Amino acid sequence: MDTLKQRKKWSMPSAFTILFFLIIFVAILTWLIPSGQYNTDKAGNIIAGTYKSLPAHPQGLWDIFKAPIEGMVGTSTTEGSISVSLFILVIGGFLGVVNKTRALDDGISTTVKKFAGKEMIMIPVLMILFAIGGSTYGMGEETIAFYPILIPVMISVGFDSITAISIALIGSQVGCLASTVNPFATGVASQTLNISPGDGLLSRVVLLVLVTAISIGYVMYYAKKVKNDPKKSYVYDRREQDMKEFSISDSEIDVNLSKNQKWVLVLFLLSFVIMIAGLIPWTSLNPGWTVFETTTKNISKVPFLGNFIGHDVAPLGTWYFTEITTLFLIMSVVIMFVYHMKESTFIDAFIGGMNDFLSVAIIVAVARGIQVVMNNGFITATVLHAGEQGLSHLSSGIFITLTYIFYIPMSFLIPSTSGLAAATMGIMGPLGKFSNVSPSLVVTAYQAASGWVNVITPTSGVVMGALAIGHVDIVKWWKYIWKLMIILFVVSILFLVICTYI
């Protein structure tokens, strides 16, 4: 009987399965939707009002299985994801090397120790660190390691497990909500639309500051309320049990960063600072900055030094995936030497880190297969034409609001942020142009919705893992967080609408 129950138990299919079924569904649509095409300008952008019908191009079984392959290498109608997939693998290797030094883990632990006795101040400090992690490299699963440290500390000073979970979970995911250069969200979405991840960067920094400040205020208010009256805790029924189970004596924090680890943290932060500087289009600013182009050009003319560095170095502000992938490869090697890591250890750490992100890199290709089938079946233009007619009367504010709302259920359907971006941006980005919404703002709307969902979804291993460690029921988590979710929902929409007028 138990075996029969286990067979009948339903589980959420993986992102790979969902995306492959979507490829099949889209292939079926190529048999039903008329084919068509738009004229494009020299940059490849569609020209509104130029749609024309074409003979049918239905996609068959061979086309379905070939789509993920072409999604990786590209076709005449669809750019491949090889550049962004390789970037994901290399940054995975970079993170593998950094994690091998335990600089990030011990850095957080040292911060907790440093603020002992000042736990209320610790909340904003740690949430800002987690938000930066979420915004820059999509920090999520990495937070699991910190709950066994944070929960005993927070409980011992009069808070509760929900406060501890909030610091890492909410902190990292509002960072993802306002991703600045997150390669798995911003990077994939931007590459799908053929724009730089630096487009819209400044506005996303503003959103990051805004939602992080709101979240910190919300968590601090709850923590103070619980400290003043423990009965206000949503997990008060477990308080005595938690006090025994998460005894601070069993979880002593006695970690000090070594000199080499401190240098690793400096290099880690420097890597993302350089990447951001490389992606910001400095020459297009008002007034335009040409200092990086001039400096790079002058260095290339210096005898020996120019040849030693290389003549094909792109100046900061003109970087794309090739350059930022190269950056993280270089910084991985630099960290190896700074930390005095053995060559064999470095290779194992780098390959291990790449292996951790292999599924993400492949998901991008599978998801891009959806766009391959649509483009090869010539139904993309037909869908856009329907959108052009339907959106012709919509303001940019209404369109970006509908885009944000659209991505909330889509984030439940496709939990992979990179998979969701690769699967949908090819349609949503061009649709935005009909309502005068920039592609970068469509990317921001997608990220904001995805990050919002990632705080509450029961299909997320990060959410469920954090709650399981803290023995918090997800219903209690929802009761605690629903007000913050409404606030973030409203703030995100208002921010997106305001950005359409800037």
Coordinates of C-alpha atoms in Angstrom, one line a residue:
M1 CA 0.0 0.0 0.0
D2 CA 2.8 2.4 0.9
T3 CA 4.5 1.6 -2.4
L4 CA 1.3 2.4 -4.3
K5 CA 0.9 5.7 -2.5
Q6 CA 4.5 6.6 -3.4
R7 CA 3.8 5.9 -7.1
K8 CA 0.7 8.1 -7.0
K9 CA 2.5 11.0 -5.3
W10 CA 3.0 13.8 -7.8
S11 CA 6.1 15.9 -7.9
M12 CA 6.9 19.0 -9.8
P13 CA 8.8 18.2 -13.0
S14 CA 12.3 19.6 -13.5
A15 CA 12.9 22.8 -15.5
F16 CA 14.3 20.7 -18.3
T17 CA 11.1 18.7 -18.7
I18 CA 8.9 21.8 -18.5
L19 CA 11.0 23.6 -21.1
F20 CA 11.1 20.6 -23.5
F21 CA 7.3 20.3 -23.3
L22 CA 7.1 24.0 -24.1
I23 CA 9.3 23.3 -27.2
I24 CA 6.8 20.6 -28.2
F25 CA 3.9 22.9 -27.6
V26 CA 5.4 25.7 -29.7
A27 CA 6.2 23.2 -32.5
I28 CA 2.5 22.3 -32.5
L29 CA 1.7 26.0 -32.8
T30 CA 3.8 26.3 -35.9
W31 CA 1.2 24.0 -37.6
L32 CA -1.7 26.2 -36.4
I33 CA -0.4 29.8 -36.5
P34 CA 0.2 31.5 -39.9
S35 CA 3.9 32.3 -40.7
G36 CA 5.0 35.8 -41.2
Q37 CA 8.0 38.2 -41.2
Y38 CA 8.9 41.8 -40.3
N39 CA 11.4 44.0 -42.1
T40 CA 14.4 44.9 -39.9
D41 CA 16.9 47.7 -39.8
K42 CA 20.7 47.4 -40.0
A43 CA 20.8 46.6 -36.2
G44 CA 18.3 43.8 -36.7
N45 CA 15.5 45.6 -34.9
I46 CA 12.0 45.0 -36.3
I47 CA 10.3 47.9 -38.1
A48 CA 6.7 48.3 -36.9
G49 CA 4.0 48.2 -39.6
T50 CA 6.1 46.0 -42.0
Y51 CA 4.6 42.6 -41.2
K52 CA 3.9 40.3 -44.2
S53 CA 2.6 36.8 -44.5
L54 CA 4.8 33.8 -45.6
P55 CA 4.2 30.2 -46.6
A56 CA 3.7 27.8 -43.7
H57 CA 6.9 26.4 -42.1
P58 CA 5.6 23.7 -39.6
Q59 CA 8.2 22.2 -37.3
G60 CA 8.4 18.4 -37.0
L61 CA 9.9 15.8 -34.6
W62 CA 13.5 16.2 -35.9
D63 CA 13.2 20.0 -35.5
I64 CA 12.0 19.6 -31.9
F65 CA 15.0 17.5 -30.8
K66 CA 17.4 19.7 -32.9
A67 CA 16.1 22.9 -31.3
P68 CA 18.2 22.8 -28.0
I69 CA 21.3 22.1 -30.1
E70 CA 20.6 25.1 -32.3
G71 CA 19.7 27.0 -29.2
M72 CA 23.3 26.6 -28.0
V73 CA 25.2 27.1 -31.3
G74 CA 22.7 29.5 -33.0
T75 CA 21.1 29.6 -36.4
S76 CA 20.6 32.2 -39.2
T77 CA 17.4 33.4 -37.4
T78 CA 18.4 32.9 -33.7
E79 CA 21.6 33.8 -31.9
G80 CA 23.1 30.9 -29.9
S81 CA 23.5 30.9 -26.2
I82 CA 27.0 29.6 -26.3
S83 CA 28.5 32.9 -25.1
V84 CA 26.3 33.2 -22.0
S85 CA 26.4 29.5 -21.3
L86 CA 30.2 29.6 -21.3
F87 CA 30.1 32.7 -19.0
I88 CA 27.9 30.8 -16.6
L89 CA 30.3 27.9 -16.5
V90 CA 33.4 30.1 -16.0
I91 CA 31.7 32.1 -13.2
G92 CA 30.7 28.8 -11.7
G93 CA 34.4 27.8 -11.7
F94 CA 35.3 31.2 -10.3
L95 CA 32.8 30.8 -7.4
G96 CA 34.1 27.2 -6.9
V97 CA 37.6 28.6 -6.4
V98 CA 36.4 31.3 -4.0
N99 CA 34.3 28.9 -2.0
K100 CA 37.3 26.5 -1.7
T101 CA 39.1 29.3 0.3
R102 CA 36.0 29.6 2.5
A103 CA 36.5 33.4 2.4
L104 CA 32.8 34.1 1.9
D105 CA 31.6 31.7 4.6
D106 CA 34.2 32.8 7.1
G107 CA 33.6 36.4 6.2
I108 CA 30.0 36.2 7.1
S109 CA 30.8 34.3 10.3
T110 CA 33.4 36.9 11.3
T111 CA 30.8 39.6 10.8
V112 CA 28.4 37.8 13.1
K113 CA 31.2 37.5 15.7
K114 CA 32.2 41.1 15.4
F115 CA 28.7 42.3 16.0
A116 CA 28.1 40.1 19.0
G117 CA 26.0 42.1 21.5
K118 CA 24.9 44.4 18.8
E119 CA 22.5 42.0 17.0
M120 CA 20.0 44.7 16.0
I121 CA 22.8 46.4 14.0
M122 CA 23.8 43.0 12.6
I123 CA 20.4 42.7 10.7
P124 CA 21.0 45.6 8.3
V125 CA 24.7 44.8 7.9
L126 CA 24.2 41.2 7.0
M127 CA 21.1 41.8 4.8
I128 CA 23.0 44.4 2.8
L129 CA 25.8 41.8 2.3
F130 CA 23.3 39.1 1.2
A131 CA 21.5 41.6 -1.1
I132 CA 24.8 42.5 -2.8
G133 CA 25.4 38.8 -3.3
G134 CA 22.0 38.2 -4.8
S135 CA 22.2 41.3 -7.0
T136 CA 25.7 40.5 -8.4
Y137 CA 25.9 36.7 -8.8
G138 CA 22.4 35.4 -7.9
M139 CA 23.2 34.2 -4.4
G140 CA 20.6 31.6 -3.4
E141 CA 21.7 28.1 -2.5
E142 CA 24.8 29.5 -0.9
T143 CA 22.7 30.9 1.9
I144 CA 21.9 27.4 3.2
A145 CA 25.3 27.3 4.9
F146 CA 24.5 30.3 7.1
Y147 CA 21.3 29.3 8.7
P148 CA 22.9 27.0 11.3
I149 CA 25.1 30.0 12.3
L150 CA 22.4 32.7 12.2
I151 CA 19.6 30.9 13.9
P152 CA 21.4 30.1 17.2
V153 CA 22.7 33.7 17.4
M154 CA 19.3 35.3 16.8
I155 CA 17.5 33.0 19.2
S156 CA 20.1 33.5 22.0
V157 CA 19.6 37.3 22.0
G158 CA 15.8 37.2 22.1
F159 CA 14.8 37.0 18.5
D160 CA 13.5 33.9 16.7
S161 CA 14.3 31.6 13.8
I162 CA 12.1 33.6 11.4
T163 CA 14.3 36.6 12.0
A164 CA 17.4 34.6 11.2
I165 CA 15.9 33.1 8.1
S166 CA 14.7 36.5 7.0
I167 CA 18.3 38.0 7.1
A168 CA 19.7 35.5 4.6
L169 CA 16.6 34.5 2.5
I170 CA 14.9 37.9 2.1
G171 CA 18.3 39.7 1.9
S172 CA 19.6 37.5 -0.9
Q173 CA 16.3 37.4 -2.8
V174 CA 15.5 41.1 -2.8
G175 CA 19.0 41.4 -4.2
C176 CA 17.9 39.0 -7.0
L177 CA 14.7 41.1 -7.4
A178 CA 16.9 44.1 -8.2
S179 CA 19.7 42.2 -10.0
T180 CA 22.3 44.6 -11.3
V181 CA 24.7 42.3 -13.1
N182 CA 23.4 38.8 -12.0
P183 CA 24.7 36.6 -14.8
F184 CA 21.9 34.1 -14.4
A185 CA 19.1 36.7 -14.7
T186 CA 20.5 40.0 -16.1
G187 CA 23.1 38.3 -18.2
V188 CA 20.9 35.7 -19.9
A189 CA 18.0 38.1 -20.4
S190 CA 20.2 40.8 -21.9
Q191 CA 22.0 38.4 -24.2
T192 CA 18.7 37.1 -25.5
L193 CA 17.7 40.7 -26.4
N194 CA 21.2 41.5 -27.8
I195 CA 21.8 44.3 -25.4
S196 CA 24.5 44.9 -22.8
P197 CA 23.9 43.7 -19.2
G198 CA 25.0 47.3 -18.4
D199 CA 21.9 48.8 -20.0
G200 CA 19.5 50.0 -17.3
L201 CA 22.2 49.3 -14.6
L202 CA 21.9 52.6 -12.8
S203 CA 18.1 52.4 -12.5
R204 CA 18.5 48.8 -11.1
V205 CA 21.0 50.1 -8.5
V206 CA 18.3 52.6 -7.3
L207 CA 15.7 49.7 -7.1
L208 CA 18.2 47.6 -5.2
V209 CA 18.7 50.3 -2.6
L210 CA 15.0 50.9 -2.3
V211 CA 13.8 47.3 -1.8
T212 CA 16.8 46.4 0.4
A213 CA 16.0 49.4 2.7
I214 CA 12.3 48.4 2.9
S215 CA 13.1 44.8 3.6
I216 CA 15.6 45.7 6.4
G217 CA 13.0 48.0 8.0
Y218 CA 10.4 45.2 7.9
V219 CA 12.7 42.5 9.4
M220 CA 14.0 44.9 12.1
Y221 CA 10.5 45.9 13.1
Y222 CA 9.5 42.3 13.5
A223 CA 12.7 41.4 15.4
K224 CA 12.2 44.3 17.8
K225 CA 8.6 43.3 18.4
V226 CA 9.6 39.7 19.2
K227 CA 12.4 40.8 21.5
N228 CA 10.0 43.0 23.4
D229 CA 7.2 40.3 23.5
P230 CA 8.2 36.8 22.5
K231 CA 4.6 35.9 22.2
K232 CA 4.5 38.0 19.1
S233 CA 6.7 35.5 17.3
Y234 CA 4.9 33.3 14.7
V235 CA 6.9 30.4 16.0
Y236 CA 6.4 31.1 19.7
D237 CA 4.9 27.5 20.2
R238 CA 8.4 26.2 19.4
R239 CA 10.4 28.8 21.4
E240 CA 11.5 26.5 24.3
Q241 CA 12.3 23.7 22.0
D242 CA 14.3 26.0 19.7
M243 CA 16.2 27.5 22.7
K244 CA 17.4 23.9 23.6
E245 CA 18.0 22.7 20.0
F246 CA 19.8 25.8 18.8
S247 CA 21.8 26.4 21.9
I248 CA 24.6 28.8 21.2
S249 CA 27.0 26.7 23.2
D250 CA 26.6 24.0 20.6
S251 CA 27.3 26.4 17.7
E252 CA 30.2 28.5 18.9
I253 CA 31.4 31.0 16.3
D254 CA 35.1 31.1 16.6
V255 CA 36.3 32.1 13.1
N256 CA 38.9 34.6 12.1
L257 CA 39.7 35.5 8.6
S258 CA 43.3 34.8 7.5
K259 CA 45.3 37.4 5.6
N260 CA 44.9 35.4 2.4
Q261 CA 41.2 35.1 2.9
K262 CA 40.9 38.8 3.3
W263 CA 42.8 39.3 0.0
V264 CA 40.4 36.8 -1.7
L265 CA 37.4 38.8 -0.5
V266 CA 39.1 42.0 -1.9
L267 CA 39.6 40.3 -5.2
F268 CA 36.1 38.8 -5.2
L269 CA 34.6 42.3 -4.8
L270 CA 37.1 43.8 -7.2
S271 CA 36.0 41.3 -9.9
F272 CA 32.4 42.5 -9.8
V273 CA 33.5 46.2 -9.6
I274 CA 35.6 45.7 -12.8
M275 CA 32.7 43.9 -14.5
I276 CA 30.3 46.7 -13.7
A277 CA 32.8 49.3 -14.9
G278 CA 33.3 47.3 -18.1
L279 CA 29.5 47.1 -18.8
I280 CA 28.6 50.8 -18.2
P281 CA 28.6 52.6 -21.6
W282 CA 30.8 55.5 -20.4
T283 CA 31.0 57.2 -23.8
S284 CA 27.2 57.5 -24.1
L285 CA 26.9 59.3 -20.8
N286 CA 26.2 63.0 -20.7
P287 CA 28.9 64.2 -20.9
G288 CA 30.6 61.2 -22.4
W289 CA 33.7 59.7 -20.7
T290 CA 36.4 58.7 -23.1
V291 CA 39.1 58.2 -20.5
F292 CA 39.0 54.4 -20.7
E293 CA 39.2 54.3 -24.5
T294 CA 42.0 56.8 -24.5
T295 CA 43.9 55.0 -21.7
T296 CA 43.5 51.5 -23.4
K297 CA 44.7 53.0 -26.7
N298 CA 47.7 54.7 -25.2
I299 CA 48.8 51.5 -23.3
S300 CA 48.6 49.5 -26.5
K301 CA 51.2 51.8 -28.0
V302 CA 53.7 51.5 -25.2
P303 CA 56.7 49.3 -26.4
F304 CA 56.7 45.8 -24.9
L305 CA 53.9 46.6 -22.5
G306 CA 51.3 46.9 -25.2
N307 CA 52.4 43.5 -26.7
F308 CA 52.6 41.9 -23.2
I309 CA 49.0 42.9 -22.3
G310 CA 47.6 42.3 -25.7
H311 CA 46.3 44.5 -28.5
D312 CA 42.7 43.2 -28.5
V313 CA 41.9 44.4 -25.0
A314 CA 38.5 46.1 -25.2
P315 CA 38.2 49.4 -23.1
L316 CA 35.9 49.5 -20.1
G317 CA 32.4 50.5 -21.2
T318 CA 32.5 48.3 -24.4
W319 CA 32.6 44.9 -22.7
Y320 CA 30.3 42.0 -23.5
F321 CA 30.2 38.3 -22.6
T322 CA 33.6 37.5 -24.1
E323 CA 35.3 40.2 -22.0
I324 CA 33.6 39.5 -18.7
T325 CA 34.1 35.7 -19.1
T326 CA 37.8 36.4 -19.6
L327 CA 37.8 38.6 -16.5
F328 CA 36.5 35.9 -14.2
L329 CA 38.9 33.4 -15.7
I330 CA 41.8 35.7 -15.0
M331 CA 40.6 36.5 -11.5
S332 CA 40.2 32.8 -10.7
V333 CA 43.9 32.3 -11.5
V334 CA 44.9 35.4 -9.5
I335 CA 43.0 34.1 -6.5
M336 CA 44.8 30.8 -6.9
F337 CA 48.2 32.5 -6.6
V338 CA 47.1 34.9 -3.8
Y339 CA 45.7 32.1 -1.7
H340 CA 48.7 29.9 -2.5
M341 CA 46.4 27.2 -3.7
K342 CA 47.9 24.0 -5.3
E343 CA 47.4 23.6 -9.0
S344 CA 45.6 20.3 -8.5
T345 CA 43.3 21.9 -5.8
F346 CA 42.6 24.9 -8.1
I347 CA 41.7 22.6 -11.1
D348 CA 39.4 20.5 -8.9
A349 CA 37.7 23.5 -7.4
F350 CA 37.3 25.3 -10.8
I351 CA 35.9 22.1 -12.5
G352 CA 33.7 21.4 -9.5
G353 CA 32.3 24.9 -9.6
M354 CA 31.7 24.5 -13.3
N355 CA 29.9 21.2 -12.7
D356 CA 27.6 22.9 -10.1
F357 CA 26.4 25.3 -12.8
L358 CA 26.4 22.9 -15.8
S359 CA 22.6 22.3 -15.5
V360 CA 22.1 26.1 -15.6
A361 CA 24.2 26.5 -18.7
I362 CA 22.3 23.7 -20.5
I363 CA 18.9 25.0 -19.3
V364 CA 19.7 28.3 -21.2
A365 CA 20.3 26.3 -24.4
V366 CA 17.1 24.2 -24.0
A367 CA 15.1 27.3 -23.3
R368 CA 16.6 29.1 -26.3
G369 CA 15.3 26.1 -28.3
I370 CA 11.8 27.5 -27.8
Q371 CA 12.8 30.6 -29.7
V372 CA 14.5 28.5 -32.4
V373 CA 11.3 26.6 -33.1
M374 CA 9.3 29.9 -33.2
N375 CA 11.8 31.6 -35.5
N376 CA 12.3 28.6 -37.8
G377 CA 8.5 28.2 -38.0
F378 CA 8.3 31.9 -38.7
I379 CA 5.5 32.4 -36.1
T380 CA 7.5 34.9 -33.9
A381 CA 6.6 37.7 -36.2
T382 CA 3.0 36.6 -36.3
V383 CA 2.8 36.7 -32.5
L384 CA 4.5 40.1 -32.4
H385 CA 2.1 41.3 -35.1
A386 CA -0.8 40.3 -32.9
G387 CA 0.9 42.0 -30.0
E388 CA 1.5 45.1 -32.1
Q389 CA -2.2 45.4 -32.9
G390 CA -3.3 44.6 -29.3
L391 CA -0.8 46.9 -27.7
S392 CA -1.1 49.9 -30.0
H393 CA -3.6 51.5 -27.6
L394 CA -1.7 50.7 -24.4
S395 CA 0.5 53.2 -22.6
S396 CA 4.1 52.2 -21.7
G397 CA 3.1 52.2 -18.0
I398 CA 0.3 49.7 -18.5
F399 CA 2.5 47.5 -20.7
I400 CA 5.3 47.3 -18.1
T401 CA 2.8 46.6 -15.3
L402 CA 1.3 43.7 -17.3
T403 CA 4.8 42.4 -18.1
Y404 CA 5.6 42.3 -14.4
I405 CA 2.3 40.6 -13.5
F406 CA 2.9 38.1 -16.4
Y407 CA 6.2 37.0 -15.0
I408 CA 4.9 36.2 -11.6
P409 CA 3.0 33.0 -12.6
M410 CA 5.7 32.3 -15.2
S411 CA 8.3 32.3 -12.4
F412 CA 6.2 29.6 -10.7
L413 CA 5.9 27.6 -13.9
I414 CA 9.6 27.9 -14.8
P415 CA 11.6 28.2 -11.5
S416 CA 14.9 28.6 -13.3
T417 CA 15.6 32.3 -13.7
S418 CA 18.0 31.7 -16.6
G419 CA 15.6 29.3 -18.3
L420 CA 12.7 31.7 -17.9
A421 CA 14.7 34.6 -19.4
A422 CA 15.9 32.5 -22.4
A423 CA 12.4 31.2 -23.1
T424 CA 10.4 34.4 -23.0
M425 CA 12.6 37.5 -23.6
G426 CA 12.6 36.9 -27.4
I427 CA 9.0 37.8 -27.4
M428 CA 8.5 40.2 -24.4
G429 CA 11.5 42.5 -25.4
P430 CA 10.3 43.2 -29.0
L431 CA 6.7 43.6 -27.7
G432 CA 7.9 46.4 -25.4
K433 CA 9.0 48.4 -28.4
F434 CA 5.4 48.7 -29.6
S435 CA 4.6 50.5 -26.3
N436 CA 7.9 52.5 -26.3
V437 CA 9.3 50.4 -23.4
S438 CA 13.1 49.8 -23.6
P439 CA 14.3 46.2 -23.6
S440 CA 16.4 46.9 -20.5
L441 CA 13.2 47.8 -18.5
V442 CA 11.5 44.6 -19.7
V443 CA 14.6 42.8 -18.2
T444 CA 14.1 44.7 -14.9
A445 CA 10.4 43.8 -14.8
Y446 CA 11.2 40.1 -15.3
Q447 CA 13.9 40.2 -12.6
A448 CA 11.6 42.0 -10.2
A449 CA 8.8 39.4 -10.6
S450 CA 11.2 36.4 -10.4
G451 CA 12.9 37.7 -7.3
W452 CA 9.5 38.4 -5.7
V453 CA 8.4 34.9 -6.3
N454 CA 11.6 33.4 -5.0
V455 CA 10.9 34.6 -1.5
I456 CA 7.6 32.6 -1.1
T457 CA 7.5 29.8 -3.6
P458 CA 7.2 26.2 -2.2
T459 CA 8.9 24.9 -5.4
S460 CA 12.2 26.6 -4.4
G461 CA 14.7 24.4 -2.7
V462 CA 16.3 27.5 -1.1
V463 CA 13.0 28.5 0.5
M464 CA 12.0 25.1 1.7
G465 CA 15.6 24.2 2.8
A466 CA 15.8 27.4 4.9
L467 CA 12.4 26.8 6.5
A468 CA 13.3 23.1 7.2
I469 CA 16.5 24.1 9.0
G470 CA 14.7 26.5 11.2
H471 CA 11.7 24.2 11.7
V472 CA 9.3 26.9 10.3
D473 CA 6.1 25.8 8.6
I474 CA 5.7 27.5 5.2
V475 CA 2.2 28.7 6.1
K476 CA 3.6 30.5 9.1
W477 CA 6.3 32.0 6.8
W478 CA 3.5 33.3 4.5
K479 CA 1.6 34.8 7.5
Y480 CA 4.8 36.6 8.5
I481 CA 5.8 37.8 5.1
W482 CA 2.6 38.6 3.2
K483 CA 2.6 42.3 4.1
L484 CA 6.2 42.7 2.9
M485 CA 5.2 40.9 -0.3
I486 CA 2.4 43.4 -1.0
I487 CA 4.7 46.4 -0.3
L488 CA 7.4 45.0 -2.6
F489 CA 4.8 44.3 -5.3
V490 CA 3.4 47.8 -5.2
V491 CA 6.9 49.4 -5.0
S492 CA 8.1 47.4 -7.9
I493 CA 5.2 48.4 -10.1
L494 CA 5.5 52.1 -9.2
F495 CA 9.2 52.0 -9.9
L496 CA 8.7 50.3 -13.3
V497 CA 6.0 52.8 -14.3
I498 CA 8.1 55.8 -13.2
C499 CA 11.0 54.4 -15.3
T500 CA 8.9 54.5 -18.4
Y501 CA 8.7 58.3 -18.2
I502 CA 12.4 58.8 -17.6

